[in-house]
C-alpha cells in the first residue's frame, strides 16, 4: 500500500537490476498506464480518498516487480493553507513531491485537466479533476502566486458555483452577493448590476477593466481580473 505519500520516499534501493518499461496494466483490469498518465493510488488509510499522481517513469526488476515513479497531486485540504471557499470539489495542486511506489497500489486512472479545459466540460465525470496551481509541499507556496478574482467579494473562480454576468459592465457575480437565491438566478433572462442600473448617463461601465465577448445569455464561465 502507498505508505510513503505523506513524507519522503524511502531511500532503500533494490539490488536487483531494473529496466524502464513502456506501460503497466492495472491489476484486475484491462486499463493500461503509461508515462504521463494520471492515476489513483490506494492510501495506507482505508478511510481516505485515493491519492492522485502523475506517472513519471515505470520500471521493473528481474523478478518483474513493477515500480512507478510519480509526482503527487495534493487536494486543497492536504495543503498547508487548507481548503478555502474558492476551491472546487475536483481541484488538485501539482506538487514538487516525488515518490516511488509499487504499481500494485494503482487503483485506476483519472484525467487532470487544465482549469480552462475543465470549465468547458459539458459533463464532469468521476475521473475528471483539474489543476490551476503548482504547490511546494515544504513551504506551502503556490505558482502562480497571484489569482484571478471577480464579483463584489473579489474571490477567485470556483467552477462549482453558479454565476451571473452583468450585461453592462460584463463583470460576474455570485447570486448571494447581489441579493438573489440560486433558484432566482437560474430563472433570469437578463441581469444588470446595481452600479450599471444606477448609471445616470446610461453608459455601461467596464469597471473592472477586462475584455468581454458579446453575449445574449447568462454564463457560468467567469471573465476575471488579476488581484
PDB file of C-alpha atoms in Angstrom:
ATOM      1  CA  UNK A   1       0.000   0.000   0.000  1.00  0.00           C
ATOM      2  CA  UNK A   2       1.121   3.587  -0.595  1.00  0.00           C
ATOM      3  CA  UNK A   3       2.704   4.316   2.779  1.00  0.00           C
ATOM      4  CA  UNK A   4       5.263   6.990   1.874  1.00  0.00           C
ATOM      5  CA  UNK A   5       2.758   9.521   0.493  1.00  0.00           C
ATOM      6  CA  UNK A   6       2.706  11.900   3.493  1.00  0.00           C
ATOM      7  CA  UNK A   7       6.500  12.126   3.763  1.00  0.00           C
ATOM      8  CA  UNK A   8       9.676  11.393   1.871  1.00  0.00           C
ATOM      9  CA  UNK A   9      10.172   8.346  -0.301  1.00  0.00           C
ATOM     10  CA  UNK A  10      12.208   5.534   1.154  1.00  0.00           C
ATOM     11  CA  UNK A  11      15.927   5.630   0.357  1.00  0.00           C
ATOM     12  CA  UNK A  12      16.228   1.855   0.312  1.00  0.00           C
ATOM     13  CA  UNK A  13      17.168   0.559  -3.136  1.00  0.00           C
ATOM     14  CA  UNK A  14      16.809  -2.882  -4.564  1.00  0.00           C
ATOM     15  CA  UNK A  15      19.995  -4.681  -5.572  1.00  0.00           C
ATOM     16  CA  UNK A  16      18.149  -6.252  -8.484  1.00  0.00           C
ATOM     17  CA  UNK A  17      18.751  -4.743 -11.913  1.00  0.00           C
ATOM     18  CA  UNK A  18      15.954  -2.560 -13.199  1.00  0.00           C
ATOM     19  CA  UNK A  19      14.758  -1.580 -16.619  1.00  0.00           C
ATOM     20  CA  UNK A  20      12.320   1.046 -17.826  1.00  0.00           C
ATOM     21  CA  UNK A  21       9.122  -0.295 -19.349  1.00  0.00           C
ATOM     22  CA  UNK A  22       6.568   1.434 -21.546  1.00  0.00           C
ATOM     23  CA  UNK A  23       3.385   0.513 -19.736  1.00  0.00           C
ATOM     24  CA  UNK A  24       1.683  -1.337 -16.913  1.00  0.00           C
ATOM     25  CA  UNK A  25      -1.738  -2.984 -16.856  1.00  0.00           C
ATOM     26  CA  UNK A  26      -3.634  -2.235 -13.638  1.00  0.00           C
ATOM     27  CA  UNK A  27      -4.161  -5.451 -11.703  1.00  0.00           C
ATOM     28  CA  UNK A  28      -7.601  -6.946 -12.230  1.00  0.00           C
ATOM     29  CA  UNK A  29      -8.431  -4.612 -15.128  1.00  0.00           C
ATOM     30  CA  UNK A  30      -7.604  -4.020 -18.773  1.00  0.00           C
ATOM     31  CA  UNK A  31      -6.582  -0.405 -18.149  1.00  0.00           C
ATOM     32  CA  UNK A  32      -3.083   0.414 -19.336  1.00  0.00           C
ATOM     33  CA  UNK A  33      -0.941   3.022 -17.588  1.00  0.00           C
ATOM     34  CA  UNK A  34       1.802   4.851 -19.464  1.00  0.00           C
ATOM     35  CA  UNK A  35       4.257   7.595 -18.563  1.00  0.00           C
ATOM     36  CA  UNK A  36       2.414  10.895 -18.334  1.00  0.00           C
ATOM     37  CA  UNK A  37      -0.890   9.325 -17.265  1.00  0.00           C
ATOM     38  CA  UNK A  38      -2.616  10.350 -14.057  1.00  0.00           C
ATOM     39  CA  UNK A  39      -3.590   7.577 -11.687  1.00  0.00           C
ATOM     40  CA  UNK A  40      -5.492   6.929  -8.480  1.00  0.00           C
ATOM     41  CA  UNK A  41      -3.389   5.234  -5.807  1.00  0.00           C
ATOM     42  CA  UNK A  42      -4.578   3.354  -2.754  1.00  0.00           C
ATOM     43  CA  UNK A  43      -3.680   5.162   0.503  1.00  0.00           C
ATOM     44  CA  UNK A  44      -2.497   3.391   3.644  1.00  0.00           C
ATOM     45  CA  UNK A  45      -5.536   4.783   5.476  1.00  0.00           C
ATOM     46  CA  UNK A  46      -8.590   2.991   4.095  1.00  0.00           C
ATOM     47  CA  UNK A  47     -10.802   5.892   5.167  1.00  0.00           C
ATOM     48  CA  UNK A  48      -9.111   8.373   2.843  1.00  0.00           C
ATOM     49  CA  UNK A  49      -9.885   9.147  -0.792  1.00  0.00           C
ATOM     50  CA  UNK A  50      -7.389   7.717  -3.307  1.00  0.00           C
ATOM     51  CA  UNK A  51      -4.226   9.713  -3.823  1.00  0.00           C
ATOM     52  CA  UNK A  52      -3.755  11.234  -7.272  1.00  0.00           C
ATOM     53  CA  UNK A  53      -0.383  11.149  -9.002  1.00  0.00           C
ATOM     54  CA  UNK A  54       1.199  11.696 -12.400  1.00  0.00           C
ATOM     55  CA  UNK A  55       3.376   8.830 -13.601  1.00  0.00           C
ATOM     56  CA  UNK A  56       6.906   9.983 -14.415  1.00  0.00           C
ATOM     57  CA  UNK A  57       8.561   6.599 -15.047  1.00  0.00           C
ATOM     58  CA  UNK A  58       7.712   2.882 -14.901  1.00  0.00           C
ATOM     59  CA  UNK A  59      10.359   0.281 -14.159  1.00  0.00           C
ATOM     60  CA  UNK A  60      10.554  -3.451 -13.496  1.00  0.00           C
ATOM     61  CA  UNK A  61      13.245  -5.576 -11.879  1.00  0.00           C
ATOM     62  CA  UNK A  62      14.402  -9.073 -12.827  1.00  0.00           C
ATOM     63  CA  UNK A  63      11.565 -10.597 -10.810  1.00  0.00           C
ATOM     64  CA  UNK A  64       9.049  -8.435 -12.684  1.00  0.00           C
ATOM     65  CA  UNK A  65       8.249  -6.314  -9.641  1.00  0.00           C
ATOM     66  CA  UNK A  66       6.949  -3.073 -11.137  1.00  0.00           C
ATOM     67  CA  UNK A  67       7.525   0.327  -9.572  1.00  0.00           C
ATOM     68  CA  UNK A  68       6.183   3.686 -10.676  1.00  0.00           C
ATOM     69  CA  UNK A  69       7.996   6.968 -10.174  1.00  0.00           C
ATOM     70  CA  UNK A  70       5.281   9.517  -9.542  1.00  0.00           C
ATOM     71  CA  UNK A  71       4.675  13.172  -8.829  1.00  0.00           C
ATOM     72  CA  UNK A  72       1.877  13.711  -6.349  1.00  0.00           C
ATOM     73  CA  UNK A  73      -1.124  15.964  -6.695  1.00  0.00           C
ATOM     74  CA  UNK A  74      -2.385  17.410  -3.413  1.00  0.00           C
ATOM     75  CA  UNK A  75      -6.012  18.123  -2.584  1.00  0.00           C
ATOM     76  CA  UNK A  76      -6.638  21.583  -1.058  1.00  0.00           C
ATOM     77  CA  UNK A  77      -7.259  20.082   2.380  1.00  0.00           C
ATOM     78  CA  UNK A  78      -3.811  18.427   2.227  1.00  0.00           C
ATOM     79  CA  UNK A  79      -2.042  21.765   1.683  1.00  0.00           C
ATOM     80  CA  UNK A  80      -0.675  23.955   4.461  1.00  0.00           C
ATOM     81  CA  UNK A  81      -3.383  26.566   3.930  1.00  0.00           C
ATOM     82  CA  UNK A  82      -6.222  24.041   3.820  1.00  0.00           C
ATOM     83  CA  UNK A  83      -9.373  24.124   1.710  1.00  0.00           C
ATOM     84  CA  UNK A  84     -10.870  27.541   1.009  1.00  0.00           C
ATOM     85  CA  UNK A  85     -14.184  28.762  -0.345  1.00  0.00           C
ATOM     86  CA  UNK A  86     -12.985  29.133  -3.937  1.00  0.00           C
ATOM     87  CA  UNK A  87     -11.505  25.628  -4.176  1.00  0.00           C
ATOM     88  CA  UNK A  88     -13.634  23.347  -6.310  1.00  0.00           C
ATOM     89  CA  UNK A  89     -14.548  19.821  -5.274  1.00  0.00           C
ATOM     90  CA  UNK A  90     -12.339  18.378  -8.052  1.00  0.00           C
ATOM     91  CA  UNK A  91      -9.422  20.777  -7.643  1.00  0.00           C
ATOM     92  CA  UNK A  92      -5.856  19.472  -7.250  1.00  0.00           C
ATOM     93  CA  UNK A  93      -2.426  21.094  -6.859  1.00  0.00           C
ATOM     94  CA  UNK A  94       0.558  19.663  -8.749  1.00  0.00           C
ATOM     95  CA  UNK A  95       3.221  19.369  -6.050  1.00  0.00           C
ATOM     96  CA  UNK A  96       7.005  19.113  -6.058  1.00  0.00           C
ATOM     97  CA  UNK A  97       6.698  15.908  -4.002  1.00  0.00           C
ATOM     98  CA  UNK A  98       8.113  12.963  -5.983  1.00  0.00           C
ATOM     99  CA  UNK A  99       7.912   9.360  -4.846  1.00  0.00           C
ATOM    100  CA  UNK A 100       8.366   5.727  -5.887  1.00  0.00           C
ATOM    101  CA  UNK A 101       5.504   3.289  -5.310  1.00  0.00           C
ATOM    102  CA  UNK A 102       4.608  -0.283  -6.136  1.00  0.00           C
ATOM    103  CA  UNK A 103       2.436  -0.422  -9.240  1.00  0.00           C
ATOM    104  CA  UNK A 104       0.064  -2.646  -7.269  1.00  0.00           C
ATOM    105  CA  UNK A 105      -1.123   0.432  -5.353  1.00  0.00           C
ATOM    106  CA  UNK A 106      -2.671   1.847  -8.536  1.00  0.00           C
ATOM    107  CA  UNK A 107      -6.454   1.510  -8.369  1.00  0.00           C
ATOM    108  CA  UNK A 108      -7.441   3.285 -11.561  1.00  0.00           C
ATOM    109  CA  UNK A 109      -6.808   6.115 -13.991  1.00  0.00           C
ATOM    110  CA  UNK A 110      -8.097   9.669 -14.000  1.00  0.00           C
ATOM    111  CA  UNK A 111      -7.784  12.845 -16.043  1.00  0.00           C
ATOM    112  CA  UNK A 112      -6.375  16.058 -14.602  1.00  0.00           C
ATOM    113  CA  UNK A 113      -7.469  18.847 -16.916  1.00  0.00           C
ATOM    114  CA  UNK A 114      -6.182  22.370 -17.176  1.00  0.00           C
ATOM    115  CA  UNK A 115      -8.515  24.787 -15.425  1.00  0.00           C
ATOM    116  CA  UNK A 116      -9.656  26.256 -18.740  1.00  0.00           C
ATOM    117  CA  UNK A 117     -10.444  22.886 -20.286  1.00  0.00           C
ATOM    118  CA  UNK A 118     -12.251  21.719 -17.148  1.00  0.00           C
ATOM    119  CA  UNK A 119     -14.627  24.694 -17.225  1.00  0.00           C
ATOM    120  CA  UNK A 120     -15.522  23.773 -20.803  1.00  0.00           C
ATOM    121  CA  UNK A 121     -16.592  20.220 -19.978  1.00  0.00           C
ATOM    122  CA  UNK A 122     -20.267  19.622 -20.656  1.00  0.00           C
ATOM    123  CA  UNK A 123     -20.340  16.765 -18.173  1.00  0.00           C
ATOM    124  CA  UNK A 124     -17.878  16.180 -15.337  1.00  0.00           C
ATOM    125  CA  UNK A 125     -17.219  12.504 -14.679  1.00  0.00           C
ATOM    126  CA  UNK A 126     -15.891  10.877 -11.535  1.00  0.00           C
ATOM    127  CA  UNK A 127     -12.496  10.561 -13.234  1.00  0.00           C
ATOM    128  CA  UNK A 128     -12.264  14.294 -14.078  1.00  0.00           C
ATOM    129  CA  UNK A 129     -10.143  16.665 -11.980  1.00  0.00           C
ATOM    130  CA  UNK A 130      -8.445  19.980 -12.688  1.00  0.00           C
ATOM    131  CA  UNK A 131      -5.278  21.808 -11.699  1.00  0.00           C
ATOM    132  CA  UNK A 132      -4.519  25.539 -11.846  1.00  0.00           C
ATOM    133  CA  UNK A 133      -1.680  25.781  -9.298  1.00  0.00           C
ATOM    134  CA  UNK A 134       1.673  24.154  -8.681  1.00  0.00           C
ATOM    135  CA  UNK A 135       2.423  23.676  -4.992  1.00  0.00           C
ATOM    136  CA  UNK A 136       5.643  23.469  -2.965  1.00  0.00           C
ATOM    137  CA  UNK A 137       4.935  20.921  -0.240  1.00  0.00           C
ATOM    138  CA  UNK A 138       7.665  22.128   2.146  1.00  0.00           C
ATOM    139  CA  UNK A 139       6.796  25.837   2.136  1.00  0.00           C
ATOM    140  CA  UNK A 140       3.146  25.930   1.075  1.00  0.00           C
ATOM    141  CA  UNK A 141       3.960  28.323  -1.785  1.00  0.00           C
ATOM    142  CA  UNK A 142       1.853  28.361  -4.949  1.00  0.00           C
ATOM    143  CA  UNK A 143       2.646  29.115  -8.575  1.00  0.00           C
ATOM    144  CA  UNK A 144       1.181  31.358  -9.827  1.00  0.00           C
ATOM    145  CA  UNK A 145       1.095  33.360  -6.618  1.00  0.00           C
ATOM    146  CA  UNK A 146      -1.454  35.845  -7.957  1.00  0.00           C
ATOM    147  CA  UNK A 147      -5.010  34.697  -8.527  1.00  0.00           C
ATOM    148  CA  UNK A 148      -7.829  35.998 -10.677  1.00  0.00           C
ATOM    149  CA  UNK A 149     -10.807  37.433  -8.800  1.00  0.00           C
ATOM    150  CA  UNK A 150     -14.302  38.582  -9.662  1.00  0.00           C
ATOM    151  CA  UNK A 151     -17.598  39.696  -8.107  1.00  0.00           C
ATOM    152  CA  UNK A 152     -18.070  42.214  -5.310  1.00  0.00           C
ATOM    153  CA  UNK A 153     -16.483  39.735  -2.910  1.00  0.00           C
ATOM    154  CA  UNK A 154     -13.289  39.584  -5.026  1.00  0.00           C
ATOM    155  CA  UNK A 155     -12.915  35.823  -4.723  1.00  0.00           C
ATOM    156  CA  UNK A 156     -11.195  33.509  -7.237  1.00  0.00           C
ATOM    157  CA  UNK A 157     -13.435  31.498  -9.521  1.00  0.00           C
ATOM    158  CA  UNK A 158     -14.910  28.260  -8.209  1.00  0.00           C
ATOM    159  CA  UNK A 159     -16.304  26.328 -11.208  1.00  0.00           C
ATOM    160  CA  UNK A 160     -18.796  24.564  -8.913  1.00  0.00           C
ATOM    161  CA  UNK A 161     -20.609  27.847  -8.247  1.00  0.00           C
ATOM    162  CA  UNK A 162     -23.312  29.389 -10.427  1.00  0.00           C
ATOM    163  CA  UNK A 163     -22.568  32.956 -11.531  1.00  0.00           C
ATOM    164  CA  UNK A 164     -24.437  35.625 -13.448  1.00  0.00           C
ATOM    165  CA  UNK A 165     -22.911  38.170 -15.811  1.00  0.00           C
ATOM    166  CA  UNK A 166     -23.918  41.821 -15.887  1.00  0.00           C
ATOM    167  CA  UNK A 167     -24.946  42.888 -19.383  1.00  0.00           C
ATOM    168  CA  UNK A 168     -23.470  46.311 -18.731  1.00  0.00           C
ATOM    169  CA  UNK A 169     -20.020  46.047 -17.187  1.00  0.00           C
ATOM    170  CA  UNK A 170     -19.628  42.349 -18.095  1.00  0.00           C
ATOM    171  CA  UNK A 171     -18.487  41.520 -14.565  1.00  0.00           C
ATOM    172  CA  UNK A 172     -19.547  38.257 -12.908  1.00  0.00           C
ATOM    173  CA  UNK A 173     -21.438  37.878  -9.639  1.00  0.00           C
ATOM    174  CA  UNK A 174     -22.464  35.246  -7.138  1.00  0.00           C
ATOM    175  CA  UNK A 175     -26.235  35.397  -6.771  1.00  0.00           C
ATOM    176  CA  UNK A 176     -25.886  35.761  -2.982  1.00  0.00           C
ATOM    177  CA  UNK A 177     -23.631  38.803  -3.440  1.00  0.00           C
ATOM    178  CA  UNK A 178     -26.356  40.628  -5.384  1.00  0.00           C
ATOM    179  CA  UNK A 179     -29.248  39.598  -3.160  1.00  0.00           C
ATOM    180  CA  UNK A 180     -30.569  36.633  -5.139  1.00  0.00           C
ATOM    181  CA  UNK A 181     -31.076  32.965  -4.479  1.00  0.00           C
ATOM    182  CA  UNK A 182     -29.696  30.291  -6.810  1.00  0.00           C
ATOM    183  CA  UNK A 183     -33.243  29.496  -7.926  1.00  0.00           C
ATOM    184  CA  UNK A 184     -33.926  33.152  -8.788  1.00  0.00           C
ATOM    185  CA  UNK A 185     -30.661  33.434 -10.705  1.00  0.00           C
ATOM    186  CA  UNK A 186     -31.471  30.383 -12.823  1.00  0.00           C
ATOM    187  CA  UNK A 187     -34.745  31.986 -13.937  1.00  0.00           C
ATOM    188  CA  UNK A 188     -33.153  35.267 -15.064  1.00  0.00           C
ATOM    189  CA  UNK A 189     -33.223  36.221 -18.733  1.00  0.00           C
ATOM    190  CA  UNK A 190     -31.296  39.467 -18.217  1.00  0.00           C
ATOM    191  CA  UNK A 191     -29.160  40.846 -15.427  1.00  0.00           C
ATOM    192  CA  UNK A 192     -27.741  44.325 -14.784  1.00  0.00           C
ATOM    193  CA  UNK A 193     -25.795  45.035 -11.603  1.00  0.00           C
ATOM    194  CA  UNK A 194     -26.683  47.888  -9.241  1.00  0.00           C
ATOM    195  CA  UNK A 195     -23.781  50.058 -10.408  1.00  0.00           C
ATOM    196  CA  UNK A 196     -24.765  49.810 -14.062  1.00  0.00           C
ATOM    197  CA  UNK A 197     -28.502  50.202 -13.460  1.00  0.00           C
ATOM    198  CA  UNK A 198     -27.875  53.401 -11.486  1.00  0.00           C
ATOM    199  CA  UNK A 199     -25.647  54.959 -14.154  1.00  0.00           C
ATOM    200  CA  UNK A 200     -27.401  58.251 -14.861  1.00  0.00           C
ATOM    201  CA  UNK A 201     -25.748  58.678 -18.263  1.00  0.00           C
ATOM    202  CA  UNK A 202     -26.889  55.286 -19.451  1.00  0.00           C
ATOM    203  CA  UNK A 203     -23.272  54.333 -20.183  1.00  0.00           C
ATOM    204  CA  UNK A 204     -22.445  50.766 -19.242  1.00  0.00           C
ATOM    205  CA  UNK A 205     -19.139  50.880 -17.452  1.00  0.00           C
ATOM    206  CA  UNK A 206     -16.411  48.297 -17.685  1.00  0.00           C
ATOM    207  CA  UNK A 207     -15.427  48.967 -14.093  1.00  0.00           C
ATOM    208  CA  UNK A 208     -13.057  46.025 -13.808  1.00  0.00           C
ATOM    209  CA  UNK A 209     -11.098  46.729 -16.964  1.00  0.00           C
ATOM    210  CA  UNK A 210     -11.175  43.269 -18.574  1.00  0.00           C
ATOM    211  CA  UNK A 211     -12.167  42.395 -22.126  1.00  0.00           C
ATOM    212  CA  UNK A 212     -15.514  40.727 -22.691  1.00  0.00           C
ATOM    213  CA  UNK A 213     -17.265  38.920 -25.516  1.00  0.00           C
ATOM    214  CA  UNK A 214     -20.750  39.925 -26.720  1.00  0.00           C
ATOM    215  CA  UNK A 215     -23.396  37.557 -25.404  1.00  0.00           C
ATOM    216  CA  UNK A 216     -27.150  37.220 -25.062  1.00  0.00           C
ATOM    217  CA  UNK A 217     -27.045  34.526 -22.415  1.00  0.00           C
ATOM    218  CA  UNK A 218     -26.150  34.310 -18.774  1.00  0.00           C
ATOM    219  CA  UNK A 219     -22.868  32.477 -18.449  1.00  0.00           C
ATOM    220  CA  UNK A 220     -21.099  30.434 -15.837  1.00  0.00           C
ATOM    221  CA  UNK A 221     -17.517  30.801 -17.135  1.00  0.00           C
ATOM    222  CA  UNK A 222     -16.046  33.864 -15.461  1.00  0.00           C
ATOM    223  CA  UNK A 223     -14.227  36.718 -17.172  1.00  0.00           C
ATOM    224  CA  UNK A 224     -11.823  37.593 -14.430  1.00  0.00           C
ATOM    225  CA  UNK A 225      -9.310  40.196 -13.387  1.00  0.00           C
ATOM    226  CA  UNK A 226      -5.985  39.980 -11.557  1.00  0.00           C
ATOM    227  CA  UNK A 227      -5.686  40.903  -7.892  1.00  0.00           C
TER     228      UNK A 227
END
